[in-house]
XYZ file of C-alpha atoms in Angstrom:
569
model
C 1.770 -27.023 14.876
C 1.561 -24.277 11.936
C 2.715 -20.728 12.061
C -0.689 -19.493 11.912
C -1.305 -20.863 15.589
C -3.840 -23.694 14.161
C -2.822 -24.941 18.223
C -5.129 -28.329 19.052
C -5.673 -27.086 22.669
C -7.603 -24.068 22.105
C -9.937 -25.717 19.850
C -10.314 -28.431 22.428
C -11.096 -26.496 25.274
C -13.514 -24.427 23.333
C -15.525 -27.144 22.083
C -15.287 -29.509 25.744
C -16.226 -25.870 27.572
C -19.249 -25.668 25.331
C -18.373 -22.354 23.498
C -18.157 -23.307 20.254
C -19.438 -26.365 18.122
C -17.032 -28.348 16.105
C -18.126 -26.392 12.756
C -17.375 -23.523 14.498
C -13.825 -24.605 14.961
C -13.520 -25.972 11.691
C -14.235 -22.807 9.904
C -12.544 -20.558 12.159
C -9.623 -22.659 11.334
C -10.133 -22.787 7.624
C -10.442 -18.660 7.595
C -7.163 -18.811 9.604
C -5.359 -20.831 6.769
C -6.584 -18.091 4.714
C -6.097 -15.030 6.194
C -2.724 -16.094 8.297
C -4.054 -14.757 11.530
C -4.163 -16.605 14.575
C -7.166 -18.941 15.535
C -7.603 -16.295 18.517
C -7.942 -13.396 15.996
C -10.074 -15.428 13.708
C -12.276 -16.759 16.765
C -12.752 -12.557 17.691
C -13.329 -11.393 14.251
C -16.074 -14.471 13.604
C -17.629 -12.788 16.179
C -17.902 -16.360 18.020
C -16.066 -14.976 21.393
C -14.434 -11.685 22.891
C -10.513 -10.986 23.402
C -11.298 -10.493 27.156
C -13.385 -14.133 27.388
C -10.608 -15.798 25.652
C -8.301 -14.460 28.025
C -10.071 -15.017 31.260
C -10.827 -18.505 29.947
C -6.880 -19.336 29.673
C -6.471 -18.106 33.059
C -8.665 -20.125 34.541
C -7.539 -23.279 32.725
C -3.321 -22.604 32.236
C -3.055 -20.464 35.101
C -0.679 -18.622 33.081
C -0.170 -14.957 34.297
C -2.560 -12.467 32.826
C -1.048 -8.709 31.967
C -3.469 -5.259 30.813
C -0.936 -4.439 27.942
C -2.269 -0.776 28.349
C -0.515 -1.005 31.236
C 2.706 -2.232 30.086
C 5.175 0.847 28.376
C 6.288 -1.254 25.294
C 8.606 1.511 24.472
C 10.865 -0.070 27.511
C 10.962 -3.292 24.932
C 14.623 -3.567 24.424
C 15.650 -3.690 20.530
C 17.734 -6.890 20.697
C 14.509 -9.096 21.930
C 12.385 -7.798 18.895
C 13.032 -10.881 16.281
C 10.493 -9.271 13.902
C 10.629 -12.745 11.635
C 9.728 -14.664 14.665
C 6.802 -12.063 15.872
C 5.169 -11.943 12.795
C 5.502 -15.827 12.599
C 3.637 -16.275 15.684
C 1.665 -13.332 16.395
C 3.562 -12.793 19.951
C 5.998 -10.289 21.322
C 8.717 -10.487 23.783
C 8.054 -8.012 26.587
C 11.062 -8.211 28.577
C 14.138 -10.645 30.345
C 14.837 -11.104 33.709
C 18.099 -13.125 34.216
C 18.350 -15.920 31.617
C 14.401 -16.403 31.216
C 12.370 -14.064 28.579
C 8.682 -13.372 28.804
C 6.782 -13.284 25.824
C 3.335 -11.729 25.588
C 0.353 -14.313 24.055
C -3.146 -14.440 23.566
C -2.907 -18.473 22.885
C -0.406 -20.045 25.880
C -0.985 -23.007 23.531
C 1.541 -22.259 21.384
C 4.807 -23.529 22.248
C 5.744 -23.697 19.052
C 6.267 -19.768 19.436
C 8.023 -20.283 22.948
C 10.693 -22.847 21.071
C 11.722 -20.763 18.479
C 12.225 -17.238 20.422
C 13.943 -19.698 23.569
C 16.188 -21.083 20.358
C 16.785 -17.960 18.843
C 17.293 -15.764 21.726
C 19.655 -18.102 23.939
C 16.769 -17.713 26.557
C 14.342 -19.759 28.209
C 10.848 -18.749 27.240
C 8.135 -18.526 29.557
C 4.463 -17.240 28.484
C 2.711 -14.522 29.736
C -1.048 -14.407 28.564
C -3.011 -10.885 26.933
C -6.139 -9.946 25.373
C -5.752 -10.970 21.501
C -6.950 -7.028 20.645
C -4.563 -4.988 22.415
C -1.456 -7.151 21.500
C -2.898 -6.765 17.555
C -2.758 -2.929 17.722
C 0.793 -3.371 19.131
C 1.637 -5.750 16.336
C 0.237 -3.502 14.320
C 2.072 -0.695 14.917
C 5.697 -2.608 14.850
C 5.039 -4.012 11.710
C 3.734 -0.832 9.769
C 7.492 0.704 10.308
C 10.832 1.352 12.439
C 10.335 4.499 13.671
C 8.022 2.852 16.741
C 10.812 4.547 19.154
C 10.198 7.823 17.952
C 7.134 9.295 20.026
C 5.184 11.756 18.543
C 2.575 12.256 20.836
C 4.881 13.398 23.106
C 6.778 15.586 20.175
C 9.939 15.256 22.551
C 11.320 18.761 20.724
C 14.895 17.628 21.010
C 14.167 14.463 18.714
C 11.952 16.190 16.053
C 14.490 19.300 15.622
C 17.620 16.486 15.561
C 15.744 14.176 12.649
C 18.142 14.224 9.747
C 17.493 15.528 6.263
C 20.247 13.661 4.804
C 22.305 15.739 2.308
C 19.816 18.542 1.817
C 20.846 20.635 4.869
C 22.394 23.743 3.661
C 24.481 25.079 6.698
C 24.772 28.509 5.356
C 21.294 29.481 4.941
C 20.344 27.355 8.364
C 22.792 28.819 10.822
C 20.353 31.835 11.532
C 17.591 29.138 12.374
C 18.677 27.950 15.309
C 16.268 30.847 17.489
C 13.459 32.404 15.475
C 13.058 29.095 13.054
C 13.855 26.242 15.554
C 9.926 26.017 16.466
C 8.982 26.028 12.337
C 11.742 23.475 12.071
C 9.951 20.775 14.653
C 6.652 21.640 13.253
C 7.866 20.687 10.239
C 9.738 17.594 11.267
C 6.625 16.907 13.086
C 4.482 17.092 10.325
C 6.416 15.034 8.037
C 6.171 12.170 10.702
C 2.667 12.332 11.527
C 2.090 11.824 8.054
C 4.643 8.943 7.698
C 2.768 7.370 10.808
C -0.857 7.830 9.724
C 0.070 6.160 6.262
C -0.409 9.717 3.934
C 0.507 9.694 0.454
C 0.565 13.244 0.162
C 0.836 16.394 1.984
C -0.662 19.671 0.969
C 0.470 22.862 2.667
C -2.088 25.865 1.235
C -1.977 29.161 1.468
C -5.110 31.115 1.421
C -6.026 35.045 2.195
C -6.962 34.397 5.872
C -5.851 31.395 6.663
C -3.091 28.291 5.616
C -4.182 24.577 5.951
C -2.385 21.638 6.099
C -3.998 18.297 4.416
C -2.783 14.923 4.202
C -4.141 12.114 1.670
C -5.222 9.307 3.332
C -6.316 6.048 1.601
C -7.127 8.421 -1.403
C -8.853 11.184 0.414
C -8.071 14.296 1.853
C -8.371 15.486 5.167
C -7.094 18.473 6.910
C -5.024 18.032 9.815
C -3.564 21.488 11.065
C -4.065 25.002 10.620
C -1.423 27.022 11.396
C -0.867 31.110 11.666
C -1.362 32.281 8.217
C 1.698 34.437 8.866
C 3.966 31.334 9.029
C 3.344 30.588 5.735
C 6.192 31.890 3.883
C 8.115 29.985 6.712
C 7.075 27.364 5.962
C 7.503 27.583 2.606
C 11.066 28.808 3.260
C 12.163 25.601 5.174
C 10.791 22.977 2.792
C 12.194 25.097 -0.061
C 15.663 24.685 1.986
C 15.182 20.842 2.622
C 14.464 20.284 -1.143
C 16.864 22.129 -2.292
C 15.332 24.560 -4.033
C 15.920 28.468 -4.706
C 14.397 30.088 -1.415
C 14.611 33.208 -3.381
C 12.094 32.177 -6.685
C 8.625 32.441 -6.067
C 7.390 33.293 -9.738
C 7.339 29.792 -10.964
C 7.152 25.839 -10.321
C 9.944 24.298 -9.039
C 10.400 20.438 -8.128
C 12.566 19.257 -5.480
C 13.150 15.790 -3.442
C 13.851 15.531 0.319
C 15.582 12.557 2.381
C 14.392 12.201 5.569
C 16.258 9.977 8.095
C 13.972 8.670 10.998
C 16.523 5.969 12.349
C 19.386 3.663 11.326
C 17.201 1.524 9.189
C 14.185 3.596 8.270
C 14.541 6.361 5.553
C 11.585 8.105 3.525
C 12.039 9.974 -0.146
C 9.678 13.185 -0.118
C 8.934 14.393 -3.866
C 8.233 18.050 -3.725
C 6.041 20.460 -5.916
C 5.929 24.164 -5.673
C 3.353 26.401 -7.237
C 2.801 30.414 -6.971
C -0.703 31.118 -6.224
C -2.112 34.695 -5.431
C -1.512 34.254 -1.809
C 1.611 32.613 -2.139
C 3.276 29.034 -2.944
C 1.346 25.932 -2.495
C 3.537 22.869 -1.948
C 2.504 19.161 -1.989
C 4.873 16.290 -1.368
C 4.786 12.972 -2.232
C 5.615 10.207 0.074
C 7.798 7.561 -1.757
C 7.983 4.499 0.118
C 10.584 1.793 -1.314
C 8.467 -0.826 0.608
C 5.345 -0.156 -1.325
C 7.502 -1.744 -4.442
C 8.564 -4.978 -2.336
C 4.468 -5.992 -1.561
C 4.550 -9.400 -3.249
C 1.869 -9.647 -5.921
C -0.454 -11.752 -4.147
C -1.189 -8.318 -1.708
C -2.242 -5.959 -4.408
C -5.622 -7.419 -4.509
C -5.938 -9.524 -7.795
C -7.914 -12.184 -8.175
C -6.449 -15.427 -8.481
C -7.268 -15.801 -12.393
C -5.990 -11.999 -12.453
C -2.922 -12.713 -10.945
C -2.098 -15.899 -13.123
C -2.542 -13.603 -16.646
C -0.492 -11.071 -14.931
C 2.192 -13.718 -13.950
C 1.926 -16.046 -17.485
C 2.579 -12.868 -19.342
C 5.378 -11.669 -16.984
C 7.279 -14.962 -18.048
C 6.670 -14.407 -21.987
C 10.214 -13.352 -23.299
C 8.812 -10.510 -25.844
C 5.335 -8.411 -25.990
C 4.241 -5.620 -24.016
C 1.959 -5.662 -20.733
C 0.432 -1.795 -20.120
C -1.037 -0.658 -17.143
C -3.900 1.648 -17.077
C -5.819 4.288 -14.997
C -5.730 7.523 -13.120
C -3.079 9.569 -11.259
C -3.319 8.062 -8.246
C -4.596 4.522 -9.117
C -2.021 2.375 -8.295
C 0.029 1.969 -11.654
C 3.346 2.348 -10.651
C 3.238 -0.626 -7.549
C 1.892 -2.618 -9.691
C 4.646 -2.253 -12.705
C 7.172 -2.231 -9.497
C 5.713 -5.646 -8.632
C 6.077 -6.842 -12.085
C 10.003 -5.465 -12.240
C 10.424 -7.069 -8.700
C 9.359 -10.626 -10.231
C 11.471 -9.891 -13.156
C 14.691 -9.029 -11.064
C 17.210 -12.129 -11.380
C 20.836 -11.775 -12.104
C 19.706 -13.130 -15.336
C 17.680 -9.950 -16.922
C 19.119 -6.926 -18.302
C 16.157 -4.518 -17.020
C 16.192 -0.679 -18.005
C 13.294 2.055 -17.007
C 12.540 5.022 -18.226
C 10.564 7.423 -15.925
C 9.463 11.308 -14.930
C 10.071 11.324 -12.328
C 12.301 7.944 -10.389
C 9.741 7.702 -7.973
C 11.583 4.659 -6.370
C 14.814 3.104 -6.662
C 15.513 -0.453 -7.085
C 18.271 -2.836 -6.703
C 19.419 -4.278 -10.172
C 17.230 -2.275 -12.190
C 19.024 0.580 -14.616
C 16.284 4.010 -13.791
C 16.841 6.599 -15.768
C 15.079 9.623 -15.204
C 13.700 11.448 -17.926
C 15.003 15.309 -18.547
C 12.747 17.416 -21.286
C 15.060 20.270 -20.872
C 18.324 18.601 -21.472
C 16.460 16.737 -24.486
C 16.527 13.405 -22.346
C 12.764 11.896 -23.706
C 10.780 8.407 -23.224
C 11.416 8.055 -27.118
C 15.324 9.017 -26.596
C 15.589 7.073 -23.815
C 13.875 3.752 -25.334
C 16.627 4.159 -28.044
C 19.147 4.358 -26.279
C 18.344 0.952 -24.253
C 17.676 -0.890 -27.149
C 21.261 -0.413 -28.028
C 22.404 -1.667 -24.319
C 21.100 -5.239 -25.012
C 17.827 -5.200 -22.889
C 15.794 -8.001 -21.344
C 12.919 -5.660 -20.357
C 12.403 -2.339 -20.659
C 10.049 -0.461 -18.926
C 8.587 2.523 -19.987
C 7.393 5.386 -18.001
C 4.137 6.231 -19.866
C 3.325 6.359 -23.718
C 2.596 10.066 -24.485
C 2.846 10.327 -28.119
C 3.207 7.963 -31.530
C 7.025 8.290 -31.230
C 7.137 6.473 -28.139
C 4.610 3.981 -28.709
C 6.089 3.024 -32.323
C 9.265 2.625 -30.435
C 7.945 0.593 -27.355
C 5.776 -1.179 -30.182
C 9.330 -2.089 -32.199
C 11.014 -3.306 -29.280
C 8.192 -5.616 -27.952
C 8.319 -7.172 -31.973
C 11.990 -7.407 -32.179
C 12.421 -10.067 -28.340
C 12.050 -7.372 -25.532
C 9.822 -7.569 -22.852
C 7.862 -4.144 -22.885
C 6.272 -2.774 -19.948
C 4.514 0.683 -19.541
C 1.687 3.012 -18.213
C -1.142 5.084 -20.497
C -3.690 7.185 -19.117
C -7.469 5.723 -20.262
C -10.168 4.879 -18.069
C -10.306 0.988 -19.357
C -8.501 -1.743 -20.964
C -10.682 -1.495 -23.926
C -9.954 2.634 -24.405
C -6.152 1.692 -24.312
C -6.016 0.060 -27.509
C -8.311 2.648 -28.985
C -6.011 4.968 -27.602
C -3.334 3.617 -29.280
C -5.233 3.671 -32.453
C -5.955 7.552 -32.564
C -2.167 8.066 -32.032
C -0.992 6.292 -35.394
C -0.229 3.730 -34.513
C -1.319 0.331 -37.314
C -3.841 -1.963 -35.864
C -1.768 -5.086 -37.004
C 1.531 -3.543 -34.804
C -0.811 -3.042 -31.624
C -2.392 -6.893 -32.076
C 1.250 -8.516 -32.742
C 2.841 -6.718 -29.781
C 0.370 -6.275 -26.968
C 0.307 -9.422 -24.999
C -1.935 -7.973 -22.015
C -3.858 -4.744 -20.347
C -5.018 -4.230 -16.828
C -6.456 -1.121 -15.618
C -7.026 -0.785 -12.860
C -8.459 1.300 -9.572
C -7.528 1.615 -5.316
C -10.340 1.622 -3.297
C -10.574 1.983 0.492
C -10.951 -1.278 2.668
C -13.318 -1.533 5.821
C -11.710 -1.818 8.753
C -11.766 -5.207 10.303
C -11.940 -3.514 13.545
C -15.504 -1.647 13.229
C -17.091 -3.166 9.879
C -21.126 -4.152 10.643
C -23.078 -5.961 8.284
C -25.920 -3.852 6.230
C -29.563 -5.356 5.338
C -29.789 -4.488 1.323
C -32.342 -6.389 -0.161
C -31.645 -9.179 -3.227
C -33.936 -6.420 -5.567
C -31.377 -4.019 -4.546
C -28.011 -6.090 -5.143
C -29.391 -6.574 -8.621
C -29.697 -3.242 -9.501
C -26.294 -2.634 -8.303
C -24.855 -5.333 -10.362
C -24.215 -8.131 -8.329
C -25.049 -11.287 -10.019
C -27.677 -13.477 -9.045
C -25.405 -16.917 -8.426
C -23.628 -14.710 -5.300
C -27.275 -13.872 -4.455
C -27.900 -17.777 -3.975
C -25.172 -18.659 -2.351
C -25.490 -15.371 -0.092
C -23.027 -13.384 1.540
C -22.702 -10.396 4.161
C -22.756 -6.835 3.001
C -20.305 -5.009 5.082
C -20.539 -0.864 5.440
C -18.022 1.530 7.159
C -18.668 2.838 10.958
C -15.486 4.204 12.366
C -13.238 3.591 15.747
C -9.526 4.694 17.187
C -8.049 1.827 15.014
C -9.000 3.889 11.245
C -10.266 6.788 9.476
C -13.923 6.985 8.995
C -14.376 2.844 9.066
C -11.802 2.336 6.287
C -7.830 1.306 6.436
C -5.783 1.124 3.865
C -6.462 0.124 -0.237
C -7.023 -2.908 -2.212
C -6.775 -2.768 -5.866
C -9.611 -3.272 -8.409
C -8.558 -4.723 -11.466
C -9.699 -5.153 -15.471
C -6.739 -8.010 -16.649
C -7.542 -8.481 -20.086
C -5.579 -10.563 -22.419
C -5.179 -9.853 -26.411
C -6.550 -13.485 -27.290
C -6.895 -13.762 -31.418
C -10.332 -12.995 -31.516
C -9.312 -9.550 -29.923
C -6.559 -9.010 -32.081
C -8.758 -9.393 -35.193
C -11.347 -6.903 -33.545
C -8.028 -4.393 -33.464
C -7.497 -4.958 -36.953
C -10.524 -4.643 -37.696
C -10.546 -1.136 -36.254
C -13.363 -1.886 -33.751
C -14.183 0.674 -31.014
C -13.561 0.020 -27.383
C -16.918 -1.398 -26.837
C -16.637 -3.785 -29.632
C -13.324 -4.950 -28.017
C -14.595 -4.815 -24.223
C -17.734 -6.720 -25.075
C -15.115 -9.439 -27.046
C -13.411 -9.632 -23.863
C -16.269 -10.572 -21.592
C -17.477 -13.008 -23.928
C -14.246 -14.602 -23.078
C -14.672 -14.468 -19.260
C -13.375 -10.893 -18.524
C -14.670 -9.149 -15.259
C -14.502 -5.535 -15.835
C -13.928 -2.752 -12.752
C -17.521 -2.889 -11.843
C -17.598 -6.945 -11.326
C -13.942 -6.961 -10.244
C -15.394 -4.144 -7.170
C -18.507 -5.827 -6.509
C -16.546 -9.125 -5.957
C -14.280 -7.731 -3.266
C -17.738 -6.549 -1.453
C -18.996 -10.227 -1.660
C -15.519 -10.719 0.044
C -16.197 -8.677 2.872
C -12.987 -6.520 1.851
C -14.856 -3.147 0.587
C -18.256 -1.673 1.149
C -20.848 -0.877 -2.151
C -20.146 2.944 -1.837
C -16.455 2.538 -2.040
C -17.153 0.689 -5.225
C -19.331 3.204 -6.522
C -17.236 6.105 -5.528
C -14.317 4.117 -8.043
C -16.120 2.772 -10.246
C -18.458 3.645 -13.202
C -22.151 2.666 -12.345
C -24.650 2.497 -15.285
């Protein structure tokens, strides 16, 4: 029996009870395999039955005790039963013990597969106790997504949020007076800074405005205001993130940039960088939410396609050349050069970064954190690790020709180069690197492969209903017609409890394109970036467009997602 609770039982009772054919079963079990969710979650999300029929249907057949997990408090769960290996394995959760037997909630009492390993791990004997596959999911859910499931926020317990610990940013001296008049700003803050963490914001933005200060948080990309508070607190609120970054409470006049720690248990930990600016009615402040987990998502979660990811991977294993990474602020660059470092990682590698600001730190890796004012530069810095006998080097982002005839000497001479520019496709990069100086035979011998790329929203499993466009219509938009004649279901956004506005969480969109030797001669050649990008998908490049398009096909994104990413002409 297979961790992704393939379990023989459930598909025979379903098919002898008359509730689903044997193609049913087979395909709900082949989209399992895929997806590595359970056959009940598949069976519920095929639409074939409901959480609640499945449930009742066990019941009746196991007799296996049936428990509303909205009415079980799952923050009574004690820590030492939560095996989160083994609950991810099998898509069930220990609930409680009582004497030397442990009961584990279930939506398939099937699978005693599940009840072996927690009875073997545990030192318990494991006994079943059956729920509706939906509620135990958002639980799941919610475990998996981080550690700080004991703190609860919709309580705000004051004690807790006021007691969180900024670790080594507290300044006693200049807090001492807080504990009265500030202790309220302090949990609002704290409070704040949580929410966010729990609703899965990148950034914060705390505004001040002549009659009123708002507080936004980017979610999946977009922005939505979540508080307004007194537009008198403002320059209190100011004050104490000043204080927790570190920064001079006392200068308002110009930018300052500052970094908070924030403990939220024994295991859990979030980076905050933090950006001040004066405006006329006082100092915005938006902080960024650095997440070390983001860089451990193995490469096969970002979203490439499975040709994608093999150029990405083949290149990644070349000992010299350079691999650059294109887009917007905001588009996903730096996960995706994380992911490649990550790969790279082996006691093997001498790997060295250059980058402005760390944004995450990682085992192994030598960061080095670029300093303008001190005179500490990409170019500088790239010199200086080609003189510490590099593997790979990775380089922030090419600015200027200094740089990139640097980066561009180092891929020649048996480094792995990796870095970032700012263009809008993989095409414009190499242009780009044209109009800085740089010789079209340097770019063709060094550059081994390009992806830009975009992040756009997916639809939330949860709520996603199919929409009627017609075939006329998915032409125009770009789809081509062999996906038309096999067919598939357009998906759009509707919105529930589980997401925000029908979409959770990003998927990447990529343009992978790989400097084959017709491309190189197009470079040397001095071609423009359409002569190169029209080389390239003569040679079986998708561009952003197709790359989007194909994830709707997939059921992953809607059409105006793609359109609101990508270019549409």
């Amino acid at each position: 029996m297979s961790s992704s609770g393939l379990h023989l039982g459930l598909s025979t009772l379903f098919i002898r009870k008359g509730l689903l054919s044997e193609e049913n079963i087979a395909n709900a079990i082949s989209n399992s395999r895929k997806s590595k969710d359970s056959l009940v979650s598949t069976i519920i999300k095929s639409k074939y039955l409901s959480a609640r029929e499945i449930a009742e249907l066990c019941y009746e057949e196991y007799g296996t005790p049936l428990l509303d997990l909205n009415e079980f408090d799952t923050s009574n769960i004690a820590e030492e039963l939560l095996n989160k290996k083994l609950i991810e394995k099998h898509k069930c959760l220990p609930l409680f013990k009582r004497g030397n037997r442990l009961y584990i909630a279930t939506s398939d009492p099937t699978n005693i597969n599940a009840l072996e390993d927690f009875q073997f791990s545990l030192g318990l004997h494991a006994e079943a106790i059956l729920v509706e596959d939906d509620k135990l999911q958002k639980i799941l859910e919610v475990l998996s997504e981080d550690d700080i499931s004991g703190l609860n926020l919709a309580g705000a317990d004051e004690q807790a949020l006021a007691n969180i610990e900024i670790a080594d940013t507290e300044r006693k001296d200049e807090l001492s007076s807080d504990s009265s008049d500030d202790a309220p700003i302090v949990i609002y803050i704290n409070k704040i800074l949580t929410d966010a963490i729990r609703k899965g914001a990148s950034d914060l933005h705390f505004e001040p405005y002549e009659k009123r200060y708002r507080i936004r948080f980017r979610i999946d990309g977009i922005l939505h205001e979540v508080s307004e508070p007194p537009v008198n607190l403002g320059g209190r609120i100011s004050a104490r993130l000043k204080v927790m970054s570190k920064l001079d409470i006392a200068e308002r006049r110009v930018p300052q940039d500052g970094r908070i720690k924030m403990k939220l248990s024994r295991t859990k930990s979030i980076d905050f960088r933090v950006s001040t600016l004066p405006t006329i009615w006082g100092e915005k402040i938006v902080m960024r939410i650095l997440d070390s987990s983001s860089a451990q998502l193995g490469i096969e979660k970002l979203g490439y396609e499975d040709d994608q990811r093999q150029l990405y991977e083949e290149m990644l294993a070349k000992p010299q050349g350079m691999i650059l990474v294109t887009g917007p602020t905001g588009s996903g660059k730096t996960v995706s050069l994380y992911t490649g470092l990550n790969i790279l990682n082996t006691e093997e590698r001498n790997i060295s970064t250059a980058e402005d600001p760390v944004e995450i730190n990682l085992e192994g890796v030598n960061q080095v954190h670029i300093n303008l004012k001190a005179g500490l530069t990409f170019a500088s810095a790239l010199r200086s690790f080609l003189r510490q006998d590099p593997d790979v080097v990775m380089v922030g982002e090419i600015r200027d020709l200094e740089t990139a005839e640097i980066a561009i000497k180092a891929a020649q001479t048996g480094h792995l180069v990796l870095s970032t520019l700012h263009t809008n496709s993989a095409a414009e990069t190499l242009t780009r690197l044209l109009n800085m100086g740089v010789p079209g035979y340097n770019i063709a011998s060094s550059v081994n492969l390009i992806i830009a790329q975009r992040l756009a929203r997916r639809l939330c499993p949860a709520c996603k209903k199919p929409e009627d466009v017609p075939a006329a219509e998915l032409l125009r938009l770009g789809f081509n017609q062999q996906n038309i004649d096999q067919g598939f279901t357009v998906y759009k956004p509707c919105g529930c409890d589980l997401c925000s506005g029908g979409y959770k969480g990003r998927v990447g969109i990529y343009e992978v394109m790989k400097i084959t030797d017709e491309i190189a001669r197009t470079i040397m050649e001095s071609g423009n970036s359409l002569q190169i990008a029209q080389q390239a998908k003569s040679q079986g490049m998708r561009d952003l467009r197709q790359s989007g398009l194909l994830k709707v096909v997939h059921g992953v994104t809607s059409i105006a997602e793609v359109n609101r990413v990508t270019s549409f002409n």
